[in-house]
């Protein structure tokens, strides 16, 4: 996959009819694609702009692409986008979105961060998609702001930037900063922006164009609720599962969890075996180990810090628990 490199946004104009005097000036949108960016999130962001142009019959949006190092930048699935603006170049943009995936905690490019800060100083609204908000935070562009990002990156982000308020929503629009959790939430974000720019009718038309029969609000949750994720309907069990996920750093005692469910510890154990096929302790342990794995992959925290953040007394205790789980999984 590649873009026409003759002029930023020219591919968006190629089939547009000549501009009329009453047509609004097109908004320029920049996409900064970090190697291994998630293609679905990028496509969900750029395609609504193309559809808005098509459905309106005029050029409402133009866009360009940039990437660290320039040239062809590959998505996580190997497909490539040919960039048409160099990082560091003078670039016109009303909005600029950084799209990143993989492990954004490890990405460090001072020249890109400086360029993003310069774009912000010159009046561009800065946005991050999926792991992109991580890079905005690295560039100092989310200080004092509220943001969201893909739930997979949240634990490491919160450990690294405790002063930044993170909400687990689909997207957040806060003045000249926009953050989006990624995936198809980028489509909902763009529909919201199209509605703000050109009215709800066009946004609804673009949504219908993509067979998206419900435009979700930004504050909608990112993940399926516990009922869907675990196939559980018992409200007692759901209360306990929610409390477990909210208390990984300092795991709650079984007695406290049983009180939440308003049952005895023995009854709660039976609920776990019947509903999830494993006991309370084992489920809680797996949640903590999964979080430890996320932090190890996406943060620069030491093993001791990861252990403390997931309720283990030491790095050695964490390692022993990981080895036991690996052995158990290998024996299945």
mmCIF file of C-alpha atoms in Angstrom:
data_model
loop_
_atom_site.group_PDB
_atom_site.id
_atom_site.type_symbol
_atom_site.label_atom_id
_atom_site.label_comp_id
_atom_site.label_asym_id
_atom_site.label_seq_id
_atom_site.Cartn_x
_atom_site.Cartn_y
_atom_site.Cartn_z
ATOM 1 C CA UNK A 1 0.000 0.000 0.000
ATOM 2 C CA UNK A 2 1.395 3.405 -0.851
ATOM 3 C CA UNK A 3 0.373 6.994 -1.317
ATOM 4 C CA UNK A 4 0.812 9.401 -4.209
ATOM 5 C CA UNK A 5 3.958 11.355 -3.282
ATOM 6 C CA UNK A 6 3.609 14.221 -5.770
ATOM 7 C CA UNK A 7 1.905 16.493 -3.223
ATOM 8 C CA UNK A 8 0.543 15.958 0.284
ATOM 9 C CA UNK A 9 -3.110 14.996 0.123
ATOM 10 C CA UNK A 10 -3.236 14.847 -3.697
ATOM 11 C CA UNK A 11 -4.760 11.355 -3.610
ATOM 12 C CA UNK A 12 -7.708 12.898 -1.775
ATOM 13 C CA UNK A 13 -8.217 15.388 -4.617
ATOM 14 C CA UNK A 14 -7.750 13.191 -7.657
ATOM 15 C CA UNK A 15 -11.453 12.471 -8.190
ATOM 16 C CA UNK A 16 -12.902 15.614 -6.637
ATOM 17 C CA UNK A 17 -14.894 17.957 -8.783
ATOM 18 C CA UNK A 18 -13.537 21.520 -9.178
ATOM 19 C CA UNK A 19 -13.952 23.644 -6.072
ATOM 20 C CA UNK A 20 -16.913 25.979 -5.994
ATOM 21 C CA UNK A 21 -16.745 29.422 -4.445
ATOM 22 C CA UNK A 22 -19.027 28.306 -1.636
ATOM 23 C CA UNK A 23 -17.019 25.161 -0.790
ATOM 24 C CA UNK A 24 -15.244 25.350 2.597
ATOM 25 C CA UNK A 25 -11.470 25.391 2.646
ATOM 26 C CA UNK A 26 -10.210 21.819 3.158
ATOM 27 C CA UNK A 27 -8.775 20.876 6.525
ATOM 28 C CA UNK A 28 -5.294 19.402 6.398
ATOM 29 C CA UNK A 29 -4.753 16.306 8.522
ATOM 30 C CA UNK A 30 -1.327 14.806 9.147
ATOM 31 C CA UNK A 31 -0.663 11.186 10.055
ATOM 32 C CA UNK A 32 2.638 10.367 11.746
ATOM 33 C CA UNK A 33 3.056 6.627 11.427
ATOM 34 C CA UNK A 34 5.525 4.911 13.745
ATOM 35 C CA UNK A 35 7.001 1.621 12.409
ATOM 36 C CA UNK A 36 4.753 -1.350 13.294
ATOM 37 C CA UNK A 37 1.746 0.963 13.585
ATOM 38 C CA UNK A 38 -1.660 -0.794 13.705
ATOM 39 C CA UNK A 39 -3.099 -0.714 10.203
ATOM 40 C CA UNK A 40 -6.708 -1.095 11.359
ATOM 41 C CA UNK A 41 -6.502 1.979 13.576
ATOM 42 C CA UNK A 42 -4.872 4.054 10.826
ATOM 43 C CA UNK A 43 -7.396 2.931 8.202
ATOM 44 C CA UNK A 44 -10.309 3.619 10.549
ATOM 45 C CA UNK A 45 -8.962 7.163 10.915
ATOM 46 C CA UNK A 46 -8.189 8.050 7.302
ATOM 47 C CA UNK A 47 -11.050 6.334 5.449
ATOM 48 C CA UNK A 48 -13.816 8.469 7.022
ATOM 49 C CA UNK A 49 -12.043 11.544 5.635
ATOM 50 C CA UNK A 50 -12.102 10.066 2.140
ATOM 51 C CA UNK A 51 -15.768 9.136 2.543
ATOM 52 C CA UNK A 52 -16.630 12.633 3.762
ATOM 53 C CA UNK A 53 -15.076 14.070 0.601
ATOM 54 C CA UNK A 54 -16.940 11.613 -1.596
ATOM 55 C CA UNK A 55 -20.335 12.028 0.049
ATOM 56 C CA UNK A 56 -20.133 15.807 0.246
ATOM 57 C CA UNK A 57 -19.027 16.160 -3.346
ATOM 58 C CA UNK A 58 -16.235 18.541 -2.383
ATOM 59 C CA UNK A 59 -12.804 18.395 -0.840
ATOM 60 C CA UNK A 60 -13.373 18.801 2.873
ATOM 61 C CA UNK A 61 -10.140 17.087 3.936
ATOM 62 C CA UNK A 62 -6.619 16.603 2.672
ATOM 63 C CA UNK A 63 -3.985 14.518 4.405
ATOM 64 C CA UNK A 64 -0.301 13.726 4.431
ATOM 65 C CA UNK A 65 1.917 11.056 5.969
ATOM 66 C CA UNK A 66 5.205 11.241 7.824
ATOM 67 C CA UNK A 67 7.311 8.690 9.678
ATOM 68 C CA UNK A 68 10.625 8.552 11.520
ATOM 69 C CA UNK A 69 13.245 8.098 8.822
ATOM 70 C CA UNK A 70 10.777 8.838 6.024
ATOM 71 C CA UNK A 71 10.327 6.592 3.002
ATOM 72 C CA UNK A 72 8.153 3.513 3.303
ATOM 73 C CA UNK A 73 6.843 2.813 6.793
ATOM 74 C CA UNK A 74 5.486 -0.643 7.533
ATOM 75 C CA UNK A 75 2.447 -1.494 9.588
ATOM 76 C CA UNK A 76 2.499 -4.360 12.055
ATOM 77 C CA UNK A 77 1.125 -6.693 9.387
ATOM 78 C CA UNK A 78 3.865 -5.797 6.880
ATOM 79 C CA UNK A 79 1.873 -3.516 4.596
ATOM 80 C CA UNK A 80 3.552 -0.209 3.835
ATOM 81 C CA UNK A 81 2.614 3.439 3.464
ATOM 82 C CA UNK A 82 4.868 5.720 1.415
ATOM 83 C CA UNK A 83 5.353 8.965 3.314
ATOM 84 C CA UNK A 84 5.149 12.351 1.609
ATOM 85 C CA UNK A 85 6.295 14.735 4.371
ATOM 86 C CA UNK A 86 9.643 14.530 6.137
ATOM 87 C CA UNK A 87 9.880 14.704 9.908
ATOM 88 C CA UNK A 88 11.293 18.137 10.684
ATOM 89 C CA UNK A 89 9.944 19.769 7.539
ATOM 90 C CA UNK A 90 7.616 22.750 7.598
ATOM 91 C CA UNK A 91 4.198 21.188 7.231
ATOM 92 C CA UNK A 92 0.757 22.743 7.174
ATOM 93 C CA UNK A 93 -1.762 20.909 9.321
ATOM 94 C CA UNK A 94 -4.929 21.590 11.255
ATOM 95 C CA UNK A 95 -4.690 18.234 13.047
ATOM 96 C CA UNK A 96 -1.826 15.778 13.367
ATOM 97 C CA UNK A 97 -2.337 12.227 14.608
ATOM 98 C CA UNK A 98 0.469 9.988 15.827
ATOM 99 C CA UNK A 99 -0.414 6.351 15.228
ATOM 100 C CA UNK A 100 1.714 3.780 17.061
ATOM 101 C CA UNK A 101 1.419 0.206 18.247
ATOM 102 C CA UNK A 102 3.822 -2.488 19.387
ATOM 103 C CA UNK A 103 5.740 -1.260 22.389
ATOM 104 C CA UNK A 104 5.551 2.549 22.397
ATOM 105 C CA UNK A 105 7.342 2.707 25.758
ATOM 106 C CA UNK A 106 10.584 1.773 24.018
ATOM 107 C CA UNK A 107 10.289 4.321 21.218
ATOM 108 C CA UNK A 108 12.579 7.319 21.631
ATOM 109 C CA UNK A 109 13.133 9.851 18.851
ATOM 110 C CA UNK A 110 14.012 13.359 20.133
ATOM 111 C CA UNK A 111 13.826 14.838 16.635
ATOM 112 C CA UNK A 112 10.265 13.571 16.159
ATOM 113 C CA UNK A 113 9.240 14.821 19.602
ATOM 114 C CA UNK A 114 10.709 18.263 18.867
ATOM 115 C CA UNK A 115 8.869 18.382 15.524
ATOM 116 C CA UNK A 116 5.566 17.511 17.183
ATOM 117 C CA UNK A 117 6.089 20.263 19.746
ATOM 118 C CA UNK A 118 6.796 22.686 16.907
ATOM 119 C CA UNK A 119 3.596 21.692 15.104
ATOM 120 C CA UNK A 120 1.675 22.321 18.319
ATOM 121 C CA UNK A 121 3.280 25.748 18.750
ATOM 122 C CA UNK A 122 2.204 26.656 15.231
ATOM 123 C CA UNK A 123 -1.428 25.917 16.043
ATOM 124 C CA UNK A 124 -1.962 22.289 15.046
ATOM 125 C CA UNK A 125 -4.186 20.142 17.209
ATOM 126 C CA UNK A 126 -2.140 17.094 18.246
ATOM 127 C CA UNK A 127 -3.667 13.654 18.549
ATOM 128 C CA UNK A 128 -2.546 10.154 19.396
ATOM 129 C CA UNK A 129 -4.110 6.879 18.276
ATOM 130 C CA UNK A 130 -3.656 3.473 19.970
ATOM 131 C CA UNK A 131 -0.113 3.762 21.409
ATOM 132 C CA UNK A 132 0.281 7.258 19.956
ATOM 133 C CA UNK A 133 -0.676 9.025 23.204
ATOM 134 C CA UNK A 134 2.381 7.404 24.781
ATOM 135 C CA UNK A 135 4.557 9.302 22.297
ATOM 136 C CA UNK A 136 2.695 12.554 22.929
ATOM 137 C CA UNK A 137 3.429 12.100 26.626
ATOM 138 C CA UNK A 138 7.104 11.423 25.837
ATOM 139 C CA UNK A 139 7.136 14.689 23.893
ATOM 140 C CA UNK A 140 5.651 16.568 26.858
ATOM 141 C CA UNK A 141 2.420 17.274 25.014
ATOM 142 C CA UNK A 142 -0.004 15.723 27.503
ATOM 143 C CA UNK A 143 1.160 17.462 30.665
ATOM 144 C CA UNK A 144 -1.872 18.506 32.681
ATOM 145 C CA UNK A 145 -4.211 16.823 30.203
ATOM 146 C CA UNK A 146 -6.649 13.935 30.375
ATOM 147 C CA UNK A 147 -6.059 11.170 27.846
ATOM 148 C CA UNK A 148 -6.920 7.676 26.770
ATOM 149 C CA UNK A 149 -4.945 5.008 24.931
ATOM 150 C CA UNK A 150 -5.311 1.322 24.100
ATOM 151 C CA UNK A 151 -6.052 -0.657 27.258
ATOM 152 C CA UNK A 152 -3.005 -2.856 26.615
ATOM 153 C CA UNK A 153 -0.701 0.151 27.097
ATOM 154 C CA UNK A 154 -2.492 1.647 30.119
ATOM 155 C CA UNK A 155 -0.674 -0.184 32.950
ATOM 156 C CA UNK A 156 2.798 0.809 31.743
ATOM 157 C CA UNK A 157 1.632 4.342 30.937
ATOM 158 C CA UNK A 158 0.165 4.861 34.400
ATOM 159 C CA UNK A 159 3.346 3.609 36.041
ATOM 160 C CA UNK A 160 5.471 5.992 33.969
ATOM 161 C CA UNK A 161 3.166 9.034 33.983
ATOM 162 C CA UNK A 162 1.209 9.001 37.252
ATOM 163 C CA UNK A 163 0.573 12.758 36.910
ATOM 164 C CA UNK A 164 -1.430 12.296 33.678
ATOM 165 C CA UNK A 165 -5.076 11.356 34.137
ATOM 166 C CA UNK A 166 -5.947 8.261 32.091
ATOM 167 C CA UNK A 167 -9.532 7.341 31.302
ATOM 168 C CA UNK A 168 -10.423 4.021 29.740
ATOM 169 C CA UNK A 169 -12.671 5.507 27.087
ATOM 170 C CA UNK A 170 -12.799 5.188 23.304
ATOM 171 C CA UNK A 171 -11.487 8.690 22.701
ATOM 172 C CA UNK A 172 -10.945 11.999 24.451
ATOM 173 C CA UNK A 173 -11.187 15.443 22.860
ATOM 174 C CA UNK A 174 -9.768 18.107 25.148
ATOM 175 C CA UNK A 175 -9.169 21.379 23.356
ATOM 176 C CA UNK A 176 -6.124 21.044 21.109
ATOM 177 C CA UNK A 177 -5.324 17.495 22.249
ATOM 178 C CA UNK A 178 -7.127 14.395 21.006
ATOM 179 C CA UNK A 179 -6.398 10.855 22.121
ATOM 180 C CA UNK A 180 -7.942 7.625 20.894
ATOM 181 C CA UNK A 181 -7.701 4.044 22.112
ATOM 182 C CA UNK A 182 -7.238 2.708 18.587
ATOM 183 C CA UNK A 183 -8.863 -0.071 16.591
ATOM 184 C CA UNK A 184 -12.272 0.849 15.238
ATOM 185 C CA UNK A 185 -12.590 3.495 17.964
ATOM 186 C CA UNK A 186 -10.684 5.680 15.488
ATOM 187 C CA UNK A 187 -13.743 5.511 13.227
ATOM 188 C CA UNK A 188 -15.976 6.784 16.038
ATOM 189 C CA UNK A 189 -13.483 9.555 16.749
ATOM 190 C CA UNK A 190 -13.409 10.697 13.145
ATOM 191 C CA UNK A 191 -17.192 10.592 12.903
ATOM 192 C CA UNK A 192 -17.336 12.867 15.937
ATOM 193 C CA UNK A 193 -14.833 15.277 14.359
ATOM 194 C CA UNK A 194 -16.638 15.246 11.009
ATOM 195 C CA UNK A 195 -19.852 16.044 12.863
ATOM 196 C CA UNK A 196 -18.191 18.973 14.629
ATOM 197 C CA UNK A 197 -16.673 20.224 11.380
ATOM 198 C CA UNK A 198 -19.563 19.724 8.954
ATOM 199 C CA UNK A 199 -22.653 18.638 10.841
ATOM 200 C CA UNK A 200 -24.260 15.498 12.203
ATOM 201 C CA UNK A 201 -25.878 14.670 8.870
ATOM 202 C CA UNK A 202 -22.570 14.121 7.110
ATOM 203 C CA UNK A 203 -21.200 12.165 10.069
ATOM 204 C CA UNK A 204 -24.248 9.895 9.964
ATOM 205 C CA UNK A 205 -23.818 9.462 6.214
ATOM 206 C CA UNK A 206 -20.183 8.431 6.609
ATOM 207 C CA UNK A 207 -21.120 6.029 9.401
ATOM 208 C CA UNK A 208 -23.802 4.472 7.197
ATOM 209 C CA UNK A 209 -21.327 4.270 4.310
ATOM 210 C CA UNK A 210 -19.148 1.955 6.387
ATOM 211 C CA UNK A 211 -22.104 -0.108 7.689
ATOM 212 C CA UNK A 212 -21.423 1.333 11.136
ATOM 213 C CA UNK A 213 -24.961 1.488 12.461
ATOM 214 C CA UNK A 214 -24.200 3.113 15.805
ATOM 215 C CA UNK A 215 -21.839 6.035 16.397
ATOM 216 C CA UNK A 216 -20.328 5.466 19.820
ATOM 217 C CA UNK A 217 -19.606 8.348 22.164
ATOM 218 C CA UNK A 218 -16.081 9.018 23.337
ATOM 219 C CA UNK A 219 -16.810 7.979 26.921
ATOM 220 C CA UNK A 220 -17.979 4.521 25.843
ATOM 221 C CA UNK A 221 -15.838 1.768 27.389
ATOM 222 C CA UNK A 222 -12.994 0.228 25.390
ATOM 223 C CA UNK A 223 -13.450 -3.366 26.454
ATOM 224 C CA UNK A 224 -16.348 -5.772 26.584
ATOM 225 C CA UNK A 225 -17.923 -5.841 29.983
ATOM 226 C CA UNK A 226 -17.035 -8.680 32.335
ATOM 227 C CA UNK A 227 -20.271 -10.483 31.532
ATOM 228 C CA UNK A 228 -19.235 -10.836 27.887
ATOM 229 C CA UNK A 229 -15.528 -11.409 28.437
ATOM 230 C CA UNK A 230 -15.971 -14.278 30.860
ATOM 231 C CA UNK A 231 -19.404 -15.538 29.888
ATOM 232 C CA UNK A 232 -20.541 -14.928 33.468
ATOM 233 C CA UNK A 233 -24.015 -13.762 34.503
ATOM 234 C CA UNK A 234 -24.009 -14.157 38.268
ATOM 235 C CA UNK A 235 -23.957 -10.601 39.728
ATOM 236 C CA UNK A 236 -22.093 -11.822 42.809
ATOM 237 C CA UNK A 237 -19.266 -13.178 40.696
ATOM 238 C CA UNK A 238 -19.233 -10.067 38.503
ATOM 239 C CA UNK A 239 -18.768 -7.806 41.545
ATOM 240 C CA UNK A 240 -15.795 -9.859 42.680
ATOM 241 C CA UNK A 241 -14.204 -9.993 39.222
ATOM 242 C CA UNK A 242 -14.422 -6.197 38.938
ATOM 243 C CA UNK A 243 -12.825 -5.769 42.368
ATOM 244 C CA UNK A 244 -9.998 -8.139 41.446
ATOM 245 C CA UNK A 245 -9.141 -6.267 38.261
ATOM 246 C CA UNK A 246 -9.138 -2.980 40.183
ATOM 247 C CA UNK A 247 -6.834 -4.300 42.923
ATOM 248 C CA UNK A 248 -3.808 -6.021 41.423
ATOM 249 C CA UNK A 249 -1.087 -4.083 43.236
ATOM 250 C CA UNK A 250 -2.567 -4.926 46.648
ATOM 251 C CA UNK A 251 -4.674 -8.082 46.181
ATOM 252 C CA UNK A 252 -7.788 -8.226 48.319
ATOM 253 C CA UNK A 253 -8.135 -11.070 50.848
ATOM 254 C CA UNK A 254 -10.594 -13.853 50.090
ATOM 255 C CA UNK A 255 -12.723 -12.753 53.025
ATOM 256 C CA UNK A 256 -13.086 -9.234 51.610
ATOM 257 C CA UNK A 257 -14.043 -10.618 48.212
ATOM 258 C CA UNK A 258 -16.600 -12.924 49.820
ATOM 259 C CA UNK A 259 -18.115 -9.950 51.640
ATOM 260 C CA UNK A 260 -18.467 -8.135 48.311
ATOM 261 C CA UNK A 261 -20.339 -11.130 46.933
ATOM 262 C CA UNK A 262 -22.345 -11.459 50.171
ATOM 263 C CA UNK A 263 -21.514 -15.149 50.391
ATOM 264 C CA UNK A 264 -19.125 -17.283 52.400
ATOM 265 C CA UNK A 265 -15.575 -17.925 51.200
ATOM 266 C CA UNK A 266 -16.541 -21.517 50.492
ATOM 267 C CA UNK A 267 -19.547 -20.448 48.418
ATOM 268 C CA UNK A 268 -17.391 -17.947 46.505
ATOM 269 C CA UNK A 269 -14.882 -20.668 45.661
ATOM 270 C CA UNK A 270 -17.753 -22.767 44.304
ATOM 271 C CA UNK A 271 -18.971 -19.834 42.196
ATOM 272 C CA UNK A 272 -15.519 -19.476 40.641
ATOM 273 C CA UNK A 273 -15.232 -23.162 39.812
ATOM 274 C CA UNK A 274 -18.723 -23.241 38.328
ATOM 275 C CA UNK A 275 -18.437 -19.969 36.414
ATOM 276 C CA UNK A 276 -14.787 -19.869 35.351
ATOM 277 C CA UNK A 277 -13.548 -23.415 35.732
ATOM 278 C CA UNK A 278 -10.849 -22.479 38.230
ATOM 279 C CA UNK A 279 -10.563 -21.335 41.797
ATOM 280 C CA UNK A 280 -10.517 -17.809 43.153
ATOM 281 C CA UNK A 281 -6.825 -17.804 44.051
ATOM 282 C CA UNK A 282 -5.732 -19.164 40.686
ATOM 283 C CA UNK A 283 -7.824 -16.643 38.772
ATOM 284 C CA UNK A 284 -6.476 -13.744 40.816
ATOM 285 C CA UNK A 285 -2.929 -15.001 40.333
ATOM 286 C CA UNK A 286 -3.388 -15.205 36.560
ATOM 287 C CA UNK A 287 -4.678 -11.634 36.447
ATOM 288 C CA UNK A 288 -1.581 -10.436 38.290
ATOM 289 C CA UNK A 289 0.769 -12.469 36.109
ATOM 290 C CA UNK A 290 -0.873 -11.128 32.961
ATOM 291 C CA UNK A 291 -0.377 -7.578 34.245
ATOM 292 C CA UNK A 292 3.258 -8.353 35.090
ATOM 293 C CA UNK A 293 3.774 -9.641 31.545
ATOM 294 C CA UNK A 294 2.294 -6.427 30.122
ATOM 295 C CA UNK A 295 4.524 -4.252 32.275
ATOM 296 C CA UNK A 296 7.586 -6.294 31.388
ATOM 297 C CA UNK A 297 6.871 -5.932 27.689
ATOM 298 C CA UNK A 298 5.814 -2.291 27.631
ATOM 299 C CA UNK A 299 7.699 -0.490 30.371
ATOM 300 C CA UNK A 300 11.218 0.114 31.575
ATOM 301 C CA UNK A 301 10.328 -0.941 35.131
ATOM 302 C CA UNK A 302 12.727 -3.284 36.896
ATOM 303 C CA UNK A 303 11.608 -6.771 37.868
ATOM 304 C CA UNK A 304 11.353 -5.640 41.483
ATOM 305 C CA UNK A 305 9.145 -2.700 40.495
ATOM 306 C CA UNK A 306 6.937 -4.949 38.369
ATOM 307 C CA UNK A 307 6.627 -7.379 41.262
ATOM 308 C CA UNK A 308 5.566 -4.565 43.598
ATOM 309 C CA UNK A 309 3.048 -3.261 41.050
ATOM 310 C CA UNK A 310 1.383 -6.681 40.784
ATOM 311 C CA UNK A 311 1.235 -7.692 44.421
ATOM 312 C CA UNK A 312 4.322 -9.918 44.698
ATOM 313 C CA UNK A 313 6.714 -9.581 47.618
ATOM 314 C CA UNK A 314 9.811 -9.747 45.421
ATOM 315 C CA UNK A 315 11.081 -10.345 41.902
ATOM 316 C CA UNK A 316 11.981 -13.898 42.933
ATOM 317 C CA UNK A 317 8.412 -14.605 44.040
ATOM 318 C CA UNK A 318 7.138 -13.254 40.716
ATOM 319 C CA UNK A 319 9.579 -15.441 38.782
ATOM 320 C CA UNK A 320 8.553 -18.537 40.720
ATOM 321 C CA UNK A 321 4.885 -17.860 40.012
ATOM 322 C CA UNK A 322 5.635 -17.421 36.303
ATOM 323 C CA UNK A 323 7.558 -20.685 36.169
ATOM 324 C CA UNK A 324 4.733 -22.558 37.905
ATOM 325 C CA UNK A 325 2.216 -21.228 35.407
ATOM 326 C CA UNK A 326 4.443 -22.220 32.476
ATOM 327 C CA UNK A 327 4.776 -25.734 33.869
ATOM 328 C CA UNK A 328 1.028 -26.019 34.403
ATOM 329 C CA UNK A 329 0.287 -24.843 30.864
ATOM 330 C CA UNK A 330 2.863 -27.257 29.426
ATOM 331 C CA UNK A 331 1.250 -30.176 31.276
ATOM 332 C CA UNK A 332 -2.200 -29.553 29.813
#
